[in-house]
Amino acid sequence: MSDSLIRARGLGRRFRQPTTRLFEPKKWTTALDDTDIDVAAGSAMGVIGESGSGKSTLIRLLLGLDAPTTGTVEVDGRAVDARAGARALHWLRRRTGVVFQDPYASLDPRMSVGRIVGEPLWALGIDGDRRARVREVLTDVGLDAAMAERFPHEFSGGQRQRIALARAIVHRPDILVGDEPLSALDVTVRAQILELLRDLRRRDGLTLVLVSHDIGVVQNLCDDVVVMKDGRIVEEGPTEKVLLQPQVSYTRRLLASIPVIDPTRPGA
Ligand SMILES: Nc1ncnc2c1ncn2[C@@H]1O[C@H](COP(=O)(O)OP(=O)(O)O)[C@@H](O)[C@H]1O
Ligand SMILES: [Mg+2]
């Protein structure tokens, strides 16, 4: 038994590389290899690593958006079976929200903001005054409730990422997963969204899994961090320890190569 809300054991994912010639031998890419993850309820885990190190693959497996080649994922002690189909994962959708890097790609341009944000309430069959909840969550992310009537193209990148975040939390998930959700935003907007995420953690005890290549974001938001390289975790531990006293040379190189925001200015 463990008190992990999210628990993965021996998690691995291989992808077949496309072949160009007819009798070419099959080649495989190991995107994730024999990885264990534990995220305690109410805690925040940051995931860092160079491009192609397996961060997004890990996130997709944890959310049941992709099926592992090896290993298992459990959320609150319940097996996540991505092969079982959408209906079987209803419970996991109910408990999780996800935000990706590109806010525009994840918003249907033909749908009003209100429909986009409220869609999970309908899809998950959550009762209550759905329109009121949409207005409330728009306000929570720092938008005007009247924006529900408008369309995504009318908004800036930062506003669209707020819309994406509103959609991710409208059904009050207890787990929020972000795959570089702040990367496309400028510094000011990033600071605002960061503050918002901190509030959600404080107020709602949200459990957070956050992929970011911005060390300032990880430092501000995450209790623990895992460092990935070639599909494996090469270092992990409390954020302060890993960032300030990295034990592995890869982590030291990674930290030297990625943006660092002055830690004495939280939210900067
Ligand atoms: N759908 C896919 N098909 C084939 N290869 C993939 C697929 N998704 C990821 N990969 C490969 O797996 C590795 C890890 O990718 P990814 O998890 O996206 O890394 P990161 O998010 O850290 O940049 C990369 O080599 C990538 O090319
Ligand atoms: Mg990625």
Short mmCIF file of C-alpha atoms and ligand atoms in Angstrom, two decimals:
data_model
loop_
_atom_site.label_atom_id
_atom_site.label_comp_id
_atom_site.label_asym_id
_atom_site.label_seq_id
_atom_site.Cartn_x
_atom_site.Cartn_y
_atom_site.Cartn_z
CA MET A 1 0.00 0.00 0.00
CA SER A 2 1.07 3.57 -0.50
CA ASP A 3 -0.46 6.98 0.02
CA SER A 4 0.30 8.06 -3.55
CA LEU A 5 -2.58 9.58 -5.43
CA ILE A 6 -0.76 8.86 -8.69
CA ARG A 7 1.43 5.79 -8.78
CA ALA A 8 3.24 4.29 -11.76
CA ARG A 9 5.43 1.22 -11.75
CA GLY A 10 7.80 0.00 -14.45
CA LEU A 11 6.14 2.30 -16.95
CA GLY A 12 7.50 2.05 -20.50
CA ARG A 13 6.44 3.06 -24.01
CA ARG A 14 8.04 2.13 -27.31
CA PHE A 15 7.12 3.59 -30.67
CA ARG A 16 7.81 2.03 -34.03
CA GLN A 17 9.82 4.32 -36.26
CA PRO A 18 8.43 4.83 -39.74
CA THR A 19 10.24 2.72 -42.35
CA THR A 20 11.08 4.13 -45.75
CA ARG A 21 12.06 0.97 -47.63
CA LEU A 22 10.03 -2.21 -48.00
CA PHE A 23 12.31 -4.77 -46.33
CA GLU A 24 13.95 -2.43 -43.89
CA PRO A 25 14.14 -3.96 -40.40
CA LYS A 26 11.74 -2.48 -37.88
CA LYS A 27 13.26 0.07 -35.58
CA TRP A 28 11.88 1.19 -32.27
CA THR A 29 12.19 4.32 -30.18
CA THR A 30 11.99 3.88 -26.44
CA ALA A 31 10.17 7.03 -25.37
CA LEU A 32 9.83 5.93 -21.76
CA ASP A 33 11.68 3.13 -19.97
CA ASP A 34 10.93 1.37 -16.68
CA THR A 35 9.76 4.48 -14.84
CA ASP A 36 8.28 4.68 -11.34
CA ILE A 37 6.28 7.73 -10.26
CA ASP A 38 4.62 8.63 -6.96
CA VAL A 39 2.64 11.82 -6.48
CA ALA A 40 1.08 12.37 -3.06
CA ALA A 41 -2.38 13.93 -2.83
CA GLY A 42 -2.16 17.71 -2.65
CA SER A 43 1.47 17.84 -3.74
CA ALA A 44 2.97 19.26 -6.90
CA MET A 45 5.49 17.41 -9.04
CA GLY A 46 7.56 19.12 -11.68
CA VAL A 47 8.97 17.23 -14.66
CA ILE A 48 12.01 18.65 -16.42
CA GLY A 49 14.32 17.30 -19.11
CA GLU A 50 15.61 18.09 -22.55
CA SER A 51 13.34 17.90 -25.60
CA GLY A 52 12.61 14.27 -26.53
CA SER A 53 13.39 12.95 -23.05
CA GLY A 54 9.90 11.44 -22.65
CA LYS A 55 8.07 14.09 -20.60
CA SER A 56 4.94 14.25 -22.77
CA THR A 57 4.86 10.48 -23.15
CA LEU A 58 4.89 10.11 -19.37
CA ILE A 59 2.06 12.64 -18.96
CA ARG A 60 -0.09 10.95 -21.62
CA LEU A 61 0.37 7.56 -19.95
CA LEU A 62 -0.52 8.93 -16.51
CA LEU A 63 -3.73 10.39 -17.96
CA GLY A 64 -4.68 7.22 -19.84
CA LEU A 65 -4.44 9.09 -23.15
CA ASP A 66 -1.95 6.49 -24.35
CA ALA A 67 -1.38 2.85 -23.36
CA PRO A 68 1.98 1.72 -21.99
CA THR A 69 4.09 -1.03 -23.56
CA THR A 70 5.07 -2.12 -20.05
CA GLY A 71 4.07 -1.28 -16.51
CA THR A 72 1.05 0.09 -14.71
CA VAL A 73 -0.55 3.37 -13.64
CA GLU A 74 -2.88 3.71 -10.68
CA VAL A 75 -4.79 6.80 -9.62
CA ASP A 76 -6.10 6.63 -6.06
CA GLY A 77 -5.48 2.88 -6.09
CA ARG A 78 -7.50 2.30 -9.25
CA ALA A 79 -5.87 0.92 -12.40
CA VAL A 80 -5.77 3.25 -15.41
CA ASP A 81 -6.47 1.15 -18.49
CA ALA A 82 -6.13 3.26 -21.61
CA ARG A 83 -7.15 0.32 -23.82
CA ALA A 84 -10.53 -0.07 -22.16
CA GLY A 85 -12.06 2.89 -24.02
CA ALA A 86 -13.50 6.26 -23.15
CA ARG A 87 -16.43 5.09 -21.02
CA ALA A 88 -14.19 3.00 -18.79
CA LEU A 89 -12.01 6.04 -18.09
CA HIS A 90 -14.90 8.33 -17.23
CA TRP A 91 -13.89 8.26 -13.54
CA LEU A 92 -10.38 9.46 -14.46
CA ARG A 93 -11.66 12.30 -16.68
CA ARG A 94 -13.86 13.36 -13.79
CA ARG A 95 -10.86 13.63 -11.48
CA THR A 96 -8.33 15.16 -13.87
CA GLY A 97 -7.89 18.32 -15.90
CA VAL A 98 -5.19 18.92 -18.47
CA VAL A 99 -3.66 21.96 -20.14
CA PHE A 100 -1.27 21.75 -23.08
CA GLN A 101 1.24 24.21 -24.41
CA ASP A 102 -0.63 25.58 -27.39
CA PRO A 103 -3.89 27.16 -26.25
CA TYR A 104 -5.14 27.73 -29.78
CA ALA A 105 -4.81 24.12 -30.93
CA SER A 106 -6.89 22.93 -27.98
CA LEU A 107 -9.81 25.34 -28.49
CA ASP A 108 -12.42 24.69 -31.18
CA PRO A 109 -12.67 28.02 -33.09
CA ARG A 110 -16.34 27.46 -33.98
CA MET A 111 -17.44 27.11 -30.38
CA SER A 112 -18.16 30.02 -28.06
CA VAL A 113 -15.92 30.35 -25.03
CA GLY A 114 -18.86 29.40 -22.81
CA ARG A 115 -19.40 26.15 -24.71
CA ILE A 116 -15.69 25.35 -24.76
CA VAL A 117 -15.27 25.92 -21.05
CA GLY A 118 -18.56 24.21 -20.10
CA GLU A 119 -18.14 21.21 -22.37
CA PRO A 120 -16.62 18.92 -19.69
CA LEU A 121 -19.70 19.55 -17.48
CA TRP A 122 -21.95 18.21 -20.21
CA ALA A 123 -19.55 15.46 -21.32
CA LEU A 124 -19.12 14.21 -17.76
CA GLY A 125 -22.79 14.61 -16.91
CA ILE A 126 -22.18 16.97 -14.03
CA ASP A 127 -25.45 18.42 -12.77
CA GLY A 128 -26.18 21.85 -11.39
CA ASP A 129 -26.34 25.29 -12.93
CA ARG A 130 -23.73 24.73 -15.61
CA ARG A 131 -23.90 28.23 -17.04
CA ALA A 132 -23.36 29.72 -13.61
CA ARG A 133 -20.38 27.42 -13.06
CA VAL A 134 -18.87 28.55 -16.39
CA ARG A 135 -19.24 32.19 -15.40
CA GLU A 136 -17.71 31.45 -12.02
CA VAL A 137 -14.68 29.63 -13.40
CA LEU A 138 -14.07 32.35 -16.02
CA THR A 139 -13.91 34.84 -13.17
CA ASP A 140 -11.61 32.50 -11.23
CA VAL A 141 -9.05 32.55 -14.04
CA GLY A 142 -9.20 36.33 -14.25
CA LEU A 143 -11.53 36.68 -17.24
CA ASP A 144 -14.81 38.52 -17.57
CA ALA A 145 -17.87 36.26 -17.26
CA ALA A 146 -19.37 38.04 -20.31
CA MET A 147 -16.59 36.54 -22.44
CA ALA A 148 -18.61 33.31 -22.49
CA GLU A 149 -20.53 34.71 -25.48
CA ARG A 150 -17.41 35.34 -27.56
CA PHE A 151 -15.10 33.17 -29.68
CA PRO A 152 -11.46 32.08 -29.21
CA HIS A 153 -10.05 34.16 -32.10
CA GLU A 154 -11.11 37.34 -30.31
CA PHE A 155 -8.60 36.69 -27.55
CA SER A 156 -4.86 37.08 -27.03
CA GLY A 157 -2.59 34.10 -26.39
CA GLY A 158 -2.60 34.73 -22.66
CA GLN A 159 -6.39 34.97 -22.53
CA ARG A 160 -6.72 31.78 -24.58
CA GLN A 161 -4.48 29.94 -22.15
CA ARG A 162 -6.73 31.16 -19.33
CA ILE A 163 -9.73 29.80 -21.26
CA ALA A 164 -7.91 26.46 -21.62
CA LEU A 165 -7.20 26.48 -17.88
CA ALA A 166 -10.84 27.35 -17.07
CA ARG A 167 -11.92 24.36 -19.16
CA ALA A 168 -9.42 22.13 -17.36
CA ILE A 169 -10.76 22.99 -13.90
CA VAL A 170 -14.47 23.66 -14.57
CA HIS A 171 -15.47 20.21 -13.29
CA ARG A 172 -13.38 20.67 -10.11
CA PRO A 173 -10.82 17.93 -10.74
CA ASP A 174 -8.50 17.04 -7.89
CA ILE A 175 -5.57 16.52 -10.28
CA LEU A 176 -4.34 19.11 -12.76
CA VAL A 177 -1.77 18.12 -15.35
CA GLY A 178 0.08 20.65 -17.47
CA ASP A 179 2.40 19.90 -20.38
CA GLU A 180 4.37 23.15 -20.71
CA PRO A 181 1.19 25.16 -20.19
CA LEU A 182 3.05 28.43 -19.69
CA SER A 183 5.69 28.15 -22.41
CA ALA A 184 3.86 30.09 -25.10
CA LEU A 185 3.10 33.03 -22.81
CA ASP A 186 4.99 36.23 -22.24
CA VAL A 187 6.55 36.93 -18.85
CA THR A 188 3.73 39.03 -17.38
CA VAL A 189 0.95 36.64 -18.36
CA ARG A 190 3.04 33.70 -17.18
CA ALA A 191 3.38 35.30 -13.76
CA GLN A 192 -0.38 35.80 -13.54
CA ILE A 193 -1.18 32.21 -14.47
CA LEU A 194 1.48 31.00 -12.06
CA GLU A 195 -0.22 32.95 -9.27
CA LEU A 196 -3.53 31.42 -10.27
CA LEU A 197 -2.13 27.91 -10.06
CA ARG A 198 -0.67 28.67 -6.64
CA ASP A 199 -4.11 29.87 -5.49
CA LEU A 200 -5.78 26.72 -6.76
CA ARG A 201 -3.28 24.62 -4.87
CA ARG A 202 -3.79 26.60 -1.69
CA ARG A 203 -7.54 26.92 -1.91
CA ASP A 204 -8.61 23.58 -3.39
CA GLY A 205 -5.66 21.35 -2.45
CA LEU A 206 -5.20 20.53 -6.11
CA THR A 207 -2.59 17.90 -6.95
CA LEU A 208 -0.36 19.11 -9.73
CA VAL A 209 1.86 17.41 -12.30
CA LEU A 210 3.65 20.01 -14.36
CA VAL A 211 6.04 19.63 -17.26
CA SER A 212 8.02 22.81 -17.66
CA HIS A 213 11.35 23.91 -19.02
CA ASP A 214 11.13 27.05 -16.95
CA ILE A 215 13.00 26.49 -13.70
CA GLY A 216 11.39 29.56 -12.13
CA VAL A 217 7.95 28.01 -12.62
CA VAL A 218 9.04 24.69 -11.13
CA GLN A 219 10.69 26.44 -8.21
CA ASN A 220 7.58 28.50 -7.53
CA LEU A 221 5.04 25.78 -7.80
CA CYS A 222 6.49 22.32 -7.26
CA ASP A 223 7.40 20.45 -4.06
CA ASP A 224 9.27 17.73 -5.92
CA VAL A 225 10.91 17.45 -9.27
CA VAL A 226 11.93 14.59 -11.54
CA VAL A 227 14.63 15.03 -14.16
CA MET A 228 14.27 13.01 -17.35
CA LYS A 229 16.80 11.92 -19.94
CA ASP A 230 16.30 9.40 -22.76
CA GLY A 231 13.05 8.10 -21.30
CA ARG A 232 14.34 7.57 -17.79
CA ILE A 233 14.36 9.50 -14.54
CA VAL A 234 17.99 10.32 -13.81
CA GLU A 235 17.42 12.39 -10.69
CA GLU A 236 14.50 13.19 -8.39
CA GLY A 237 13.80 14.75 -5.03
CA PRO A 238 12.56 17.87 -3.26
CA THR A 239 12.66 20.82 -5.67
CA GLU A 240 15.08 22.94 -3.65
CA LYS A 241 17.51 20.05 -3.34
CA VAL A 242 17.48 19.03 -6.99
CA LEU A 243 17.68 22.59 -8.29
CA LEU A 244 20.25 23.89 -5.84
CA GLN A 245 22.39 20.77 -5.32
CA PRO A 246 21.97 18.63 -8.42
CA GLN A 247 23.80 15.31 -8.02
CA VAL A 248 23.91 14.32 -11.67
CA SER A 249 25.99 16.12 -14.31
CA TYR A 250 23.08 15.95 -16.79
CA THR A 251 20.91 17.94 -14.35
CA ARG A 252 23.67 20.49 -13.88
CA ARG A 253 24.01 20.93 -17.65
CA LEU A 254 20.25 21.12 -18.06
CA LEU A 255 19.93 23.77 -15.35
CA ALA A 256 22.72 25.78 -16.92
CA SER A 257 21.02 25.69 -20.32
CA ILE A 258 17.48 26.67 -19.38
CA PRO A 259 16.02 29.97 -18.26
CA VAL A 260 16.28 30.75 -14.56
CA ILE A 261 14.12 33.39 -12.98
CA ASP A 262 15.43 35.16 -9.91
CA PRO A 263 14.16 32.99 -7.01
CA THR A 264 14.05 36.01 -4.70
CA ARG A 265 11.23 37.40 -6.81
CA PRO A 266 8.43 34.82 -6.54
CA GLY A 267 6.09 34.95 -9.48
CA ALA A 268 8.47 37.17 -11.47
N1 LIG B 1 3.51 9.16 -31.34
C1 LIG B 1 4.84 8.96 -31.45
N2 LIG B 1 5.34 8.21 -32.47
C2 LIG B 1 6.66 7.99 -32.59
N3 LIG B 1 7.60 8.48 -31.75
C3 LIG B 1 7.18 9.24 -30.71
C4 LIG B 1 5.77 9.52 -30.51
N4 LIG B 1 5.66 10.29 -29.40
C5 LIG B 1 6.91 10.49 -28.93
N5 LIG B 1 7.81 9.84 -29.71
C6 LIG B 1 9.27 9.83 -29.48
O1 LIG B 1 9.49 9.50 -28.12
C7 LIG B 1 10.53 10.30 -27.58
C8 LIG B 1 10.03 11.10 -26.41
O2 LIG B 1 9.09 12.07 -26.87
P1 LIG B 1 8.28 13.04 -25.91
O3 LIG B 1 7.64 12.24 -24.83
O4 LIG B 1 7.39 13.87 -26.76
O5 LIG B 1 9.45 13.94 -25.28
P2 LIG B 1 9.41 15.39 -24.59
O6 LIG B 1 7.98 15.71 -24.26
O7 LIG B 1 10.29 15.28 -23.40
O8 LIG B 1 9.97 16.36 -25.60
C9 LIG B 1 11.06 11.15 -28.72
O9 LIG B 1 12.17 10.49 -29.31
C10 LIG B 1 9.90 11.19 -29.68
O10 LIG B 1 10.33 11.36 -31.00
MG MG B 2 6.79 17.33 -24.76
#
